[in-house]
PDB file of C-alpha atoms in Angstrom:
ATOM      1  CA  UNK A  10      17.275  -8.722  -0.672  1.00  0.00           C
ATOM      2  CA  UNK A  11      13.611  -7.881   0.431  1.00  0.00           C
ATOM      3  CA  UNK A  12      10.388  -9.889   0.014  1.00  0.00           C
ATOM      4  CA  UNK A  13       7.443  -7.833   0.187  1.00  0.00           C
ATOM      5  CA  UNK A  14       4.066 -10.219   0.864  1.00  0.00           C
ATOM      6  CA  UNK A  15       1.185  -8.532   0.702  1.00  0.00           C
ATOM      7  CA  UNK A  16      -2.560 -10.141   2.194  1.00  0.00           C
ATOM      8  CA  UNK A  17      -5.947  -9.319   2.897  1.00  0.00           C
ATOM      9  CA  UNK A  18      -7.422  -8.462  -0.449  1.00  0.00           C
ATOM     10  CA  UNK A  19     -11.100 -10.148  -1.590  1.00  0.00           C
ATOM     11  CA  UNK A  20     -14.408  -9.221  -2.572  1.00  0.00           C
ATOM     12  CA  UNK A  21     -16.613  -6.774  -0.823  1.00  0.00           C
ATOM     13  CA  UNK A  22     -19.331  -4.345  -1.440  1.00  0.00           C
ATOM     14  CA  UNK A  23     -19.647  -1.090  -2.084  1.00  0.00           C
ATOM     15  CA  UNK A  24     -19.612   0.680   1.622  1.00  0.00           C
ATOM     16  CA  UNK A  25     -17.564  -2.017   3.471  1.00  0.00           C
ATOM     17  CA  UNK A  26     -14.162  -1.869   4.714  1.00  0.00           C
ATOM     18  CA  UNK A  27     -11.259  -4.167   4.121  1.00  0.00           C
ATOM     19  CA  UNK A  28      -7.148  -3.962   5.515  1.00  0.00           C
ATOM     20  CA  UNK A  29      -4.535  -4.610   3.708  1.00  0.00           C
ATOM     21  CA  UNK A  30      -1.405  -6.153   4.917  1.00  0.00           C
ATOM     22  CA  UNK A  31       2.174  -6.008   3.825  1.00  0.00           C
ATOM     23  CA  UNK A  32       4.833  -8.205   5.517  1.00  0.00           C
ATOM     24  CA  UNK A  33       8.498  -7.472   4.905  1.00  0.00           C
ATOM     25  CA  UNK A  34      11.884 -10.062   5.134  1.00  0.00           C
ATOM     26  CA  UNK A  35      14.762 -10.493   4.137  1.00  0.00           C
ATOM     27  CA  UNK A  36      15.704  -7.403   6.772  1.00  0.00           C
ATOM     28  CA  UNK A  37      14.386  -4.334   8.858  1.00  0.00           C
ATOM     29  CA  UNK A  38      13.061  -1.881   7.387  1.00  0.00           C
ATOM     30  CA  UNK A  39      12.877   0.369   9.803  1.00  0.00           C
ATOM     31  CA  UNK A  40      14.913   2.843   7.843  1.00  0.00           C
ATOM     32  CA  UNK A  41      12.740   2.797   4.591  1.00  0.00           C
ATOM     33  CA  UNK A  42       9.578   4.678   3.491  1.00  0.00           C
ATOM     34  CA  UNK A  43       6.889   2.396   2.406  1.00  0.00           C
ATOM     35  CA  UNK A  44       3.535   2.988  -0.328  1.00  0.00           C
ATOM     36  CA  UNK A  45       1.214   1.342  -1.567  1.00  0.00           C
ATOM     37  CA  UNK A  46      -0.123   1.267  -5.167  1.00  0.00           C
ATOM     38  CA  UNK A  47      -2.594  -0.257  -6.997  1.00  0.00           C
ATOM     39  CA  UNK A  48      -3.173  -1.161 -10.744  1.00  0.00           C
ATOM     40  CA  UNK A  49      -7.055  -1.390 -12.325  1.00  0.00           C
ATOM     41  CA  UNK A  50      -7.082  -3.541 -15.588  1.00  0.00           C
ATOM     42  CA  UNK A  51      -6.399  -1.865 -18.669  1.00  0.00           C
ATOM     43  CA  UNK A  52      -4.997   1.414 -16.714  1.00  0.00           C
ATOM     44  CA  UNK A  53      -1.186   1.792 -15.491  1.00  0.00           C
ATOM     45  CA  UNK A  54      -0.417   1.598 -12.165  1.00  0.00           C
ATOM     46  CA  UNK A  55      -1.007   4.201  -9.230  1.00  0.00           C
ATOM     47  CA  UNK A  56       0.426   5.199  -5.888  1.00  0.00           C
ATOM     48  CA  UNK A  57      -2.191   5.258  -2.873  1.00  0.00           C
ATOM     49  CA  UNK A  58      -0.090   5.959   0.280  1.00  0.00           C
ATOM     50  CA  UNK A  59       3.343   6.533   1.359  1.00  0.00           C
ATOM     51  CA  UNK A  60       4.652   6.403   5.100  1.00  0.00           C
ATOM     52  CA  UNK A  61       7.858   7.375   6.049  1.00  0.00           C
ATOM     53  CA  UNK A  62      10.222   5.381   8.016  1.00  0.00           C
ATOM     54  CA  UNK A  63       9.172   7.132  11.146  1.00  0.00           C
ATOM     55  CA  UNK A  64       5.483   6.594  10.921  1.00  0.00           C
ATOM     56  CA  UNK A  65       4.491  10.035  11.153  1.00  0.00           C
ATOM     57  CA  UNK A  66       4.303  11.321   7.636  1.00  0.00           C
ATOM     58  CA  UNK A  67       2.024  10.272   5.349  1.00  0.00           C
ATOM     59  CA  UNK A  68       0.509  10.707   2.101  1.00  0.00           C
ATOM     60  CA  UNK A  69      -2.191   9.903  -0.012  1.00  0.00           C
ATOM     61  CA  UNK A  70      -3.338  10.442  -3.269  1.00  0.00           C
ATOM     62  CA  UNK A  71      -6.764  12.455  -3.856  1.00  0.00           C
ATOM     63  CA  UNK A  72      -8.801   9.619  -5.052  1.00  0.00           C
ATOM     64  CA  UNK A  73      -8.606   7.973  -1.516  1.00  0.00           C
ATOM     65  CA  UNK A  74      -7.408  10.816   1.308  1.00  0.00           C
ATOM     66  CA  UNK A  75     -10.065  10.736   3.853  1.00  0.00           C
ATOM     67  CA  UNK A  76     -11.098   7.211   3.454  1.00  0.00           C
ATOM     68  CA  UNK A  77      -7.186   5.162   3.298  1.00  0.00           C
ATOM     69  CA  UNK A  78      -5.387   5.531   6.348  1.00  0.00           C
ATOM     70  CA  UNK A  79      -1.498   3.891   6.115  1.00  0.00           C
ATOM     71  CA  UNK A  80       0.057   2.747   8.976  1.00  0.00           C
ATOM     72  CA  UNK A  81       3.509   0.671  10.302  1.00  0.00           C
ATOM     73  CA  UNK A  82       4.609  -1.312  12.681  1.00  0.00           C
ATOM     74  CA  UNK A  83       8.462  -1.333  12.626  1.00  0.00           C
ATOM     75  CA  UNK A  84       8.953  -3.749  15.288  1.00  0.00           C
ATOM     76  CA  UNK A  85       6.663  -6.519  13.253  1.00  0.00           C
ATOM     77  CA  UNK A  86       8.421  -5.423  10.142  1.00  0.00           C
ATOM     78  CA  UNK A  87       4.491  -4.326   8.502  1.00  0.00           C
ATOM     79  CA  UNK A  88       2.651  -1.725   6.960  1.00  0.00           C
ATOM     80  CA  UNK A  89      -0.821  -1.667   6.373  1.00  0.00           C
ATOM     81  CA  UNK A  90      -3.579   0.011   4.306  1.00  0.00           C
ATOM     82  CA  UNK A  91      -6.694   0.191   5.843  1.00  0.00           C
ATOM     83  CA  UNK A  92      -9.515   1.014   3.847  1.00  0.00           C
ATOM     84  CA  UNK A  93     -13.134   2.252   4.422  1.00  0.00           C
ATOM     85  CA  UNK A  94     -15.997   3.219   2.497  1.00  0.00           C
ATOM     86  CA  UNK A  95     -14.572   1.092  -0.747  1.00  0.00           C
ATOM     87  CA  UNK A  96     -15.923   2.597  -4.272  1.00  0.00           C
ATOM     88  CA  UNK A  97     -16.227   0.179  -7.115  1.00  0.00           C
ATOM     89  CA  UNK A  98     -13.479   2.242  -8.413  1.00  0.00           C
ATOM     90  CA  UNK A  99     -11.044   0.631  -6.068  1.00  0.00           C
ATOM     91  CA  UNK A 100     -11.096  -2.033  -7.613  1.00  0.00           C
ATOM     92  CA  UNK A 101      -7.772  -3.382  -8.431  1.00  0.00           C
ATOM     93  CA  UNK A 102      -4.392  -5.026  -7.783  1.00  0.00           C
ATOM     94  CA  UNK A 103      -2.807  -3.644  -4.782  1.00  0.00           C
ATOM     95  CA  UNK A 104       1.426  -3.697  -4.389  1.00  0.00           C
ATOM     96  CA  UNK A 105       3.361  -3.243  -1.771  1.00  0.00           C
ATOM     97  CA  UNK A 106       6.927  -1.166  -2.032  1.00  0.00           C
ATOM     98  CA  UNK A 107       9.196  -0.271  -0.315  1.00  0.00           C
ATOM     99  CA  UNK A 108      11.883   2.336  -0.970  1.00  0.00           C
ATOM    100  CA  UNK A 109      15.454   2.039   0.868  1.00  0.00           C
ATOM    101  CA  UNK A 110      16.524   5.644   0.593  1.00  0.00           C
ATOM    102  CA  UNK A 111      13.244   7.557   1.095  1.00  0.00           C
ATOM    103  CA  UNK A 112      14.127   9.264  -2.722  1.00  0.00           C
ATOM    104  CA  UNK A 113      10.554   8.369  -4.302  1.00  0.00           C
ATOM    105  CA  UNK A 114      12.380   5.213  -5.941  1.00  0.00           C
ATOM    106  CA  UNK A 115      10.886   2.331  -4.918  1.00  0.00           C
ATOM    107  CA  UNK A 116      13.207  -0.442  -5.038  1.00  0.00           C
ATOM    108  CA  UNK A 117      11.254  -3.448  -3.772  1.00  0.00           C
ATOM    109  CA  UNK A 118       7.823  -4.525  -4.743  1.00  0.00           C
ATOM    110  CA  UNK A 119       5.189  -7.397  -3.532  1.00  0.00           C
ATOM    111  CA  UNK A 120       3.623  -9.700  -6.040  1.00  0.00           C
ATOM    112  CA  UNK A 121       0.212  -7.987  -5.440  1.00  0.00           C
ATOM    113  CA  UNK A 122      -3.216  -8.252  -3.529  1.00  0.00           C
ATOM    114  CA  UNK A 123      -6.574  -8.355  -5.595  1.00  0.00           C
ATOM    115  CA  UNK A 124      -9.464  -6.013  -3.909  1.00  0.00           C
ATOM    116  CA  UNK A 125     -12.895  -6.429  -5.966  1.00  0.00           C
ATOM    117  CA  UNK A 126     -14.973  -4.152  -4.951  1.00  0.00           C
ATOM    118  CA  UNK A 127     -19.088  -4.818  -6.500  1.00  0.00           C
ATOM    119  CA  UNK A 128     -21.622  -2.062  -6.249  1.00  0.00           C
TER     120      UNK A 128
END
């Protein structure tokens, strides 16, 4: 089994920066892609940002590409969003997941990171 804990979330303003972090146990996971998503009240939730296992794809979805940047570190067992120039928009839960087979399941989630974002 895999526990996804996420951290970092808070309150900022509109313009500032905050990173998210997402620690993994329970084993490696080295071998698994990892996202992030994020759920605004009222609305369903989203996906953000994927990273493969390798580290060296990535994708994002449009309403944060140029301003989210996802990242791992394998050997500390993390992955981390870090995000700039935050819109009031942003606002919302944010999940970690992680999926074992890199098949756009995601089989393990975190219990979620509130970013509030005021303008």
């Amino acid at each position: 089994q895999v526990q996804l804990v996420e951290s970092g979330g808070g309150l900022v303003q509109a313009g500032d920066s905050l990173r998210l972090s997402c620690a993994a146990s329970g084993r490696t996971l080295s071998s698994y892609a990892m996202g992030w998503f994020r759920q605004a009240p009222g609305k369903e939730r989203e996906f953000v940002a994927r990273i493969r296992w390798s580290g060296g794809h990535t994708s994002y979805s449009d309403s944060v590409k140029g301003r989210f940047t996802i990242s791992r570190d394998n050997a500390k067992n993390t992955v981390s969003l870090q995000m700039n120039s935050l819109k009031p928009e942003d606002t919302a839960v944010y999940y970690c997941a992680a999926d074992k087979s890199s098949d756009g399941l995601w089989d393990y989630w975190g219990q979620g990171t509130q970013v509030t974002v005021s303008s």
